Short mmCIF file of C-alpha atoms in Angstrom, two decimals:
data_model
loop_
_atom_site.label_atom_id
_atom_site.label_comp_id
_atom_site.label_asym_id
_atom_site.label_seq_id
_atom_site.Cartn_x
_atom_site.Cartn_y
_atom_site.Cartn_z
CA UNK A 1 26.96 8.89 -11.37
CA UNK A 2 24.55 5.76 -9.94
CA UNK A 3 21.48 6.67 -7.91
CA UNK A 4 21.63 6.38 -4.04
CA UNK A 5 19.02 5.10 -2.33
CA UNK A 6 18.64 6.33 1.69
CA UNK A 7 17.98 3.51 4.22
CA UNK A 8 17.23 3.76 8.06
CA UNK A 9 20.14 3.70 10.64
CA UNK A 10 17.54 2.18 12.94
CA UNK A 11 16.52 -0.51 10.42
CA UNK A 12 19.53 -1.24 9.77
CA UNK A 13 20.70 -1.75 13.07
CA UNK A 14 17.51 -3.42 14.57
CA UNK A 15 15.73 -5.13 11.36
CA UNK A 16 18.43 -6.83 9.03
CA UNK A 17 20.20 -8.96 12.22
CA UNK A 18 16.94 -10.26 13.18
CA UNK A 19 15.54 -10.97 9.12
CA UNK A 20 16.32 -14.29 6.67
CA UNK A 21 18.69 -12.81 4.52
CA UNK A 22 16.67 -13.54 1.75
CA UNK A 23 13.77 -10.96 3.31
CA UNK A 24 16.87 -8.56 3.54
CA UNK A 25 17.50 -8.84 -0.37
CA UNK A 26 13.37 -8.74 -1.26
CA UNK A 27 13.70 -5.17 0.83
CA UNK A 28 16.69 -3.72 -0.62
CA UNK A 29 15.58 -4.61 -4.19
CA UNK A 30 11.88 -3.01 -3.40
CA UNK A 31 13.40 0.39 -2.01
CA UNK A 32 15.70 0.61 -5.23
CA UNK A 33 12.89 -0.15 -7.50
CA UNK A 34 10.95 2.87 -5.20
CA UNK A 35 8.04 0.30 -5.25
CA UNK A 36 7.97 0.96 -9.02
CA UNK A 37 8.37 -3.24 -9.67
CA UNK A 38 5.86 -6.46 -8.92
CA UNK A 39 6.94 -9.68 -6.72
CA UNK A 40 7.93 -11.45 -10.53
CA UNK A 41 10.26 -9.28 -11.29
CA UNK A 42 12.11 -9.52 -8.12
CA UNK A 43 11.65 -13.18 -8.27
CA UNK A 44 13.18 -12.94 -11.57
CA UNK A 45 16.07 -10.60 -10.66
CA UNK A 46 16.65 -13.03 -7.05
CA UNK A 47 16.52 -16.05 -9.05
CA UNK A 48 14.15 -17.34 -6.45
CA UNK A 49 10.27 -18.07 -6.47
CA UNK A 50 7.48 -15.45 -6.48
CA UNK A 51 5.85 -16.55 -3.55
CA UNK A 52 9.02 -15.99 -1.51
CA UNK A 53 8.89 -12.33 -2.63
CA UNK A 54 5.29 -12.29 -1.38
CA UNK A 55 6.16 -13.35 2.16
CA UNK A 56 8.85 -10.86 2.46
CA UNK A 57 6.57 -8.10 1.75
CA UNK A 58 4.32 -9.98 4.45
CA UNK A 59 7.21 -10.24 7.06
CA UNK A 60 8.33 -6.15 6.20
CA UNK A 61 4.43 -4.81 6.52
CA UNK A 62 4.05 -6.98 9.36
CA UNK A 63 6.47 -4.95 11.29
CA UNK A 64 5.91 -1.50 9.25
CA UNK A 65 8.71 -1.31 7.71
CA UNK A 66 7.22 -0.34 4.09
CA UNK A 67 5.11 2.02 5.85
CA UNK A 68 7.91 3.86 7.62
CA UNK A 69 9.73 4.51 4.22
CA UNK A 70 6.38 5.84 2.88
CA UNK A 71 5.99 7.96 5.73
CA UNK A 72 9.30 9.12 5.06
CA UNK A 73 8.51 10.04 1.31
CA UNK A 74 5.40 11.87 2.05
CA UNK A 75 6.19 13.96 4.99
CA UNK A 76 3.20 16.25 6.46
CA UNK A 77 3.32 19.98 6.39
CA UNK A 78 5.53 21.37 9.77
CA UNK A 79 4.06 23.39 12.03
CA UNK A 80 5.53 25.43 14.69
CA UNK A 81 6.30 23.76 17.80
CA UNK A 82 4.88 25.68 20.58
CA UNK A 83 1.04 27.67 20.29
CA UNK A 84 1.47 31.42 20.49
CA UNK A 85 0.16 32.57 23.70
CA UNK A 86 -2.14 35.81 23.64
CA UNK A 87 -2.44 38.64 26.36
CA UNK A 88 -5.97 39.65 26.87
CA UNK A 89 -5.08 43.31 25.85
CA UNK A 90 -4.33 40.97 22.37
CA UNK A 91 -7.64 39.27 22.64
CA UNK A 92 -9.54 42.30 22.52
CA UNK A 93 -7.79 44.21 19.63
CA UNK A 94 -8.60 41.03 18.24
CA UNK A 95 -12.24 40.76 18.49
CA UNK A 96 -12.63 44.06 17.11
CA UNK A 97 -12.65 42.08 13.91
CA UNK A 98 -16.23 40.79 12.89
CA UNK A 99 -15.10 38.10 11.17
CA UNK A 100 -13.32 36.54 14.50
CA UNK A 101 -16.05 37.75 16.33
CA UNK A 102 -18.89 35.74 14.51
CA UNK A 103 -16.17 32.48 14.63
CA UNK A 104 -16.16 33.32 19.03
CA UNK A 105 -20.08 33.37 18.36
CA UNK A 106 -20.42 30.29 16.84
CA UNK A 107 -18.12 28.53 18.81
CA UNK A 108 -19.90 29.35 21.77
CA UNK A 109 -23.38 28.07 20.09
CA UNK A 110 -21.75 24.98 18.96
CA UNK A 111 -19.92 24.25 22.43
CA UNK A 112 -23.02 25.14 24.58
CA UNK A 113 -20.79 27.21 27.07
CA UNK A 114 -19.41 30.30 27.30
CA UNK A 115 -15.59 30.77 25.94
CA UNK A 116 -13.41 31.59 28.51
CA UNK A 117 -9.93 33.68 27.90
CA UNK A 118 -8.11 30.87 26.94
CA UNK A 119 -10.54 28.96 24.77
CA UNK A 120 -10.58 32.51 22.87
CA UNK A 121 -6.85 31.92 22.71
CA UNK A 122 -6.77 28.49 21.39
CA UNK A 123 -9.72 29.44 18.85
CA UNK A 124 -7.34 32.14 17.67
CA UNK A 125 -4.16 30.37 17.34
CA UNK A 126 -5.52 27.85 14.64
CA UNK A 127 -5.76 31.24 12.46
CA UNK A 128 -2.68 32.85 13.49
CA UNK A 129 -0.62 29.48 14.63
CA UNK A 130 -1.89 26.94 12.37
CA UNK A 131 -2.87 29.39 9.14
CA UNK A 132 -6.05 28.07 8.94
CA UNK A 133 -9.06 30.29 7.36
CA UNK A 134 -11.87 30.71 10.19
CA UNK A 135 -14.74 29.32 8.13
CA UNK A 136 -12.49 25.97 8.26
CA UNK A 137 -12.35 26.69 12.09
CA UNK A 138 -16.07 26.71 12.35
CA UNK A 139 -16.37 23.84 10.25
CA UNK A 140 -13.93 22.12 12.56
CA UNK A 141 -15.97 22.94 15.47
CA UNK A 142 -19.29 21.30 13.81
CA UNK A 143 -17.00 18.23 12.70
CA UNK A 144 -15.66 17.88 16.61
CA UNK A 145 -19.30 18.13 18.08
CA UNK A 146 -20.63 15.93 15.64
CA UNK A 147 -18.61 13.17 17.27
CA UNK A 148 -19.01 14.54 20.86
CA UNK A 149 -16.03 15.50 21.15
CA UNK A 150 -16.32 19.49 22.90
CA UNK A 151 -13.43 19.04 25.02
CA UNK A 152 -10.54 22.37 23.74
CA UNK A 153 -7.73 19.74 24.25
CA UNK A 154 -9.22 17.51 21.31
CA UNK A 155 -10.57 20.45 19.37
CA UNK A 156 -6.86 21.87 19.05
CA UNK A 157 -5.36 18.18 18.01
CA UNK A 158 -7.90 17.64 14.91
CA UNK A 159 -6.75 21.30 14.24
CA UNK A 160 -2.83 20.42 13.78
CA UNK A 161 -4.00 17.83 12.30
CA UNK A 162 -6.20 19.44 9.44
CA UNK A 163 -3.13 22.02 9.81
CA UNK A 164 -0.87 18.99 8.56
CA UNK A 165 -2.72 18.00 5.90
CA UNK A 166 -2.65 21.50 4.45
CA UNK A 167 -6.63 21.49 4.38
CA UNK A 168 -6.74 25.02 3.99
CA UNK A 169 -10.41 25.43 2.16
CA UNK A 170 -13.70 24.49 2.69
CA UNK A 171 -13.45 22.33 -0.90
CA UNK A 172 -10.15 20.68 0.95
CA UNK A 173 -11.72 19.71 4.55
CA UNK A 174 -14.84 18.68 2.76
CA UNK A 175 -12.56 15.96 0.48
CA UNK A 176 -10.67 14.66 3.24
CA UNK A 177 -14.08 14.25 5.25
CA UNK A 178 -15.95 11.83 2.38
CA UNK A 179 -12.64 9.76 1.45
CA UNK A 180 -12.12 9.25 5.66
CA UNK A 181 -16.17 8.75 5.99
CA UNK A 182 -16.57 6.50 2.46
CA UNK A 183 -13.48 5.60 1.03
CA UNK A 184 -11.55 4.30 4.35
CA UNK A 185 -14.12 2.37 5.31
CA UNK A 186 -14.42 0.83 1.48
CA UNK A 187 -10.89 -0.16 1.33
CA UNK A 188 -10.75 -1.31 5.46
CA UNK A 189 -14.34 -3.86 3.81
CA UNK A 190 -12.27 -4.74 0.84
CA UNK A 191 -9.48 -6.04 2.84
CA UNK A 192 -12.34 -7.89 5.31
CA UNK A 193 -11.37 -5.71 8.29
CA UNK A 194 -14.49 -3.38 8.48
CA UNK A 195 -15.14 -3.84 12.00
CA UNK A 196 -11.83 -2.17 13.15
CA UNK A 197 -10.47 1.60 12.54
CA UNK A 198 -7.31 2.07 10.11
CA UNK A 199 -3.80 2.27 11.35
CA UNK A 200 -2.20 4.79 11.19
CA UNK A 201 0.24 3.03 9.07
CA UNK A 202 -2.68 2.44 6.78
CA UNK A 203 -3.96 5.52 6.82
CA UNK A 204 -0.36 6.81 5.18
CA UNK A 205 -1.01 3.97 1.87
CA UNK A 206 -5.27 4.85 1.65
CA UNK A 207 -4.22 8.77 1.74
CA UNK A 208 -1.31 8.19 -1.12
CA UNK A 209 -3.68 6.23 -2.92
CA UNK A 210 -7.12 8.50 -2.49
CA UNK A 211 -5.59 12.05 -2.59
CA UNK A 212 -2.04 11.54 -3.87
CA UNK A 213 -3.01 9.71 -6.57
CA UNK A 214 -6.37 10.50 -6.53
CA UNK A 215 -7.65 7.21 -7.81
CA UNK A 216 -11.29 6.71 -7.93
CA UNK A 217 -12.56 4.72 -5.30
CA UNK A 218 -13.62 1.57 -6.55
CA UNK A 219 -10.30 0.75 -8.55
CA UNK A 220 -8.62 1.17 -4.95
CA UNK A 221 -11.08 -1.51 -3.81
CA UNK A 222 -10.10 -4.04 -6.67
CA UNK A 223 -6.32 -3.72 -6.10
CA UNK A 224 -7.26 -4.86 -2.23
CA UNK A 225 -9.50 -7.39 -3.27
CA UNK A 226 -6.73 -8.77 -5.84
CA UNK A 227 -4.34 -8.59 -3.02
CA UNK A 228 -6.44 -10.83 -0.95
CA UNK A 229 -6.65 -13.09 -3.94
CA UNK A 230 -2.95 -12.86 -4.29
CA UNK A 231 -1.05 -13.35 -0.86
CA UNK A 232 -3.94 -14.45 1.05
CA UNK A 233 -4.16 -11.74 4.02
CA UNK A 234 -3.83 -8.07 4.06
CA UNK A 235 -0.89 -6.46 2.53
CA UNK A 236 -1.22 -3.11 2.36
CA UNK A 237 2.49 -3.44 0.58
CA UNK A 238 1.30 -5.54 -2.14
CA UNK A 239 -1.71 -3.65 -2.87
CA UNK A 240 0.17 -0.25 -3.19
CA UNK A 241 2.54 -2.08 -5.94
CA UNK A 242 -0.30 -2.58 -7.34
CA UNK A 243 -2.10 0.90 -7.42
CA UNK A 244 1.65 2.52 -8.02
CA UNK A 245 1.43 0.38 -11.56
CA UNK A 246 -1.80 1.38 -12.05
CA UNK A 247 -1.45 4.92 -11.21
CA UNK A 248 1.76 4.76 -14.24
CA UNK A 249 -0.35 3.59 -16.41
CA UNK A 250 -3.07 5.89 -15.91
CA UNK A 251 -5.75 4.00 -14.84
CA UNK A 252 -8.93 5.67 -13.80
CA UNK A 253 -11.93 2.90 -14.27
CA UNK A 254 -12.79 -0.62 -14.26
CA UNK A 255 -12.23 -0.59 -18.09
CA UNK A 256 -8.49 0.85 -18.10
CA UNK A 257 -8.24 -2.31 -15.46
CA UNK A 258 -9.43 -4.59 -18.20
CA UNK A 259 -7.38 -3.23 -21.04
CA UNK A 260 -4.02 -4.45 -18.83
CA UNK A 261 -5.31 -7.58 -17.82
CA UNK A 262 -6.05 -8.46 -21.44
CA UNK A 263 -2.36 -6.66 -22.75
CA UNK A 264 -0.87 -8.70 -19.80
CA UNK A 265 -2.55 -12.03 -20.92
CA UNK A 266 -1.35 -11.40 -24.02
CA UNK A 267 2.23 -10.93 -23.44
CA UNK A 268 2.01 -14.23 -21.01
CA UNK A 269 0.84 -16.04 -24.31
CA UNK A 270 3.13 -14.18 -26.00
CA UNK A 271 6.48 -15.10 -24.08
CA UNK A 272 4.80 -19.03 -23.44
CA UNK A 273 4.92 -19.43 -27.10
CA UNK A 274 7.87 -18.07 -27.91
CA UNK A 275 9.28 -20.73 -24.74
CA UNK A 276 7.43 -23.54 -26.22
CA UNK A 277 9.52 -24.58 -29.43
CA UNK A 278 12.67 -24.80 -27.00
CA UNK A 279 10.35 -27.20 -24.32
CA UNK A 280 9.51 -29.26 -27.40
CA UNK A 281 13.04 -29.70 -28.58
CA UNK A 282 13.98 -33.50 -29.41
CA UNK A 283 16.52 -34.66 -27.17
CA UNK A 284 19.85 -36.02 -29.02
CA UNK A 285 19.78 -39.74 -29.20
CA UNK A 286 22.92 -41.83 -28.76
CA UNK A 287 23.57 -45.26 -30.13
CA UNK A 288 23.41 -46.83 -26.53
CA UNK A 289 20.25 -45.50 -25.88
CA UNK A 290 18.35 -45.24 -29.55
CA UNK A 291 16.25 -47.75 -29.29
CA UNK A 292 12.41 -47.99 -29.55
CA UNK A 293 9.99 -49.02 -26.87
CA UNK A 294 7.65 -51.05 -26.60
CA UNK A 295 5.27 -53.34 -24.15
CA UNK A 296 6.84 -57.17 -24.05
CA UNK A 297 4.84 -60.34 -24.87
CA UNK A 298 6.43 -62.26 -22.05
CA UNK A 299 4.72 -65.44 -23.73
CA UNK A 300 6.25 -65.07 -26.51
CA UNK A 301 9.63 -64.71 -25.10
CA UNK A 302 9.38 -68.18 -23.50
CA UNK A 303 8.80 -69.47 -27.04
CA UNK A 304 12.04 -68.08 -28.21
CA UNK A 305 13.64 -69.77 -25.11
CA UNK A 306 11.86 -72.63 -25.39
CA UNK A 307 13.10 -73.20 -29.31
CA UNK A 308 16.68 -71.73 -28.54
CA UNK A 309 16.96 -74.77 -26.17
CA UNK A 310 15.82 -77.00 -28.59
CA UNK A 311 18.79 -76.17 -31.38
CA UNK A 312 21.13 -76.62 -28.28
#
């Protein structure tokens, strides 16, 4: 039975009548390939030149479209819908509990105010709502005030958001914290846009590539740098076929890099070799036409006239 491949209604509907047709093909072939492919084997399978490939994947990340289907592939953890709302009969049974009694404590320390009923509440429903453990809530709270942000309304959004991500651990929140503090900001350099914040778009390819894949930091760098190299502008596309080959082959430093460059090279020299014999191939000669060349002594051709005249 032959493997389906899911596109968008929407694109569909709204992309393809608006795209070259030849843009339509580059896409179809890259979702059936599951970005498991480079731009010269498309251009192989197309018939049609490698840097047309490239500005497909240009005209597709331009308007997100390879960043929807990745969304679509790695989906966040769901949540419930609506927050749990707590009686103050509830609130009290609660904070019989030390534990959620030294996390109101804090909170109130950290804030610089006291916690009224419902900030209790809120505070509570990112352990009961969200599942989150409360020394994660406390380290939210220090995260949120370190970037003076105290405001509940903001406090609760990073929350479903660390809820999403399924940071459930100290070990897990401190992670996400140094790849969004370090490694972000490396890859956002690499691509020569470190004076802007990542899209969320882009934030779905540099959290495949950092904690999906877990690739270490600086071989994510040379896959943007090589994709600046490459196309010209930033693609973060391009450099995720990249870092999907890589992550295959099982890179994990600079020197697993090297070794593919070099078995690359050598299968390029390889196949041009093999090609060569065929390019060098005499030509078949035909009697009208087998004849040798040469550069013509035009004075001596008026001699032969000249004497041909003369026996006339």
């Amino acid at each position: 039975m032959a493997e389906e491949i899911r596109i968008l209604k929407d694109f569909i509907e709204k992309e393809v009548p608006k795209a070259p047709p030849l843009y339509v093909s580059v896409f179809l072939m890259t979702k059936a390939a599951e970005g498991k492919t480079s731009a010269a084997e498309i251009a192989e399978k197309l018939e049609i030149l490698e840097s047309d490939v490239l500005k497909a994947w240009r005209y597709w990340e331009e308007r997100d479209c390879f960043a929807k289907e990745a969304a679509q592939v790695s989906q966040p953890k769901a949540i419930p819908s609506e927050r749990p709302q707590y009686s103050p009969a509830e609130l009290s049974c609660y904070l019989k509990r030390e534990d959620v009694k030294r996390l109101f404590q804090s909170a109130q320390q950290k804030l610089g105010k006291t916690l009224s009923s419902g900030d209790m509440a809120t505070l509570f429903s990112f352990y009961d709502w969200l599942g989150l453990p409360l020394e994660v809530i406390d380290l939210l709270l220090t995260y949120c005030v370190s970037r003076g942000k105290r405001g509940m309304h903001y406090i609760e959004k990073v929350a479903m958001g660390w809820a999403e991500e399924g940071l459930d651990s100290l070990e897990a929140v401190e992670e996400y914290l140094q790849i969004r503090k370090e490694g972000y900001g490396a890859i956002m350099r690499a691509f020569g846009q470190g004076k802007r914040l990542p899209a969320p778009e882009e934030e779905t390819y540099m959290k495949k590539w950092l904690r999906e894949y877990k690739l270490p930091l600086d071989v994510v760098v040379t896959a943007c740098e090589r994709t600046i190299m490459r196309t010209g502008g930033v693609s973060f596309a391009y450099a995720d076929k990249i870092l999907q080959q890589w992550h295959q082959a099982g890179v994990k430093s600079q020197e697993d890099i090297a070794k593919l460059d070099e078995a690359f090279a050598a299968k390029r020299a390889q196949q041009k070799a093999s090609e060569q014999p065929r390019q060098a191939a005499p030509q078949r000669q035909n009697r009208f036409i087998n004849y040798t060349q040469r550069e013509w002594d035009y004075n001596e051709l008026e001699r032969l006239e000249r004497e041909k005249q003369r026996e006339w």
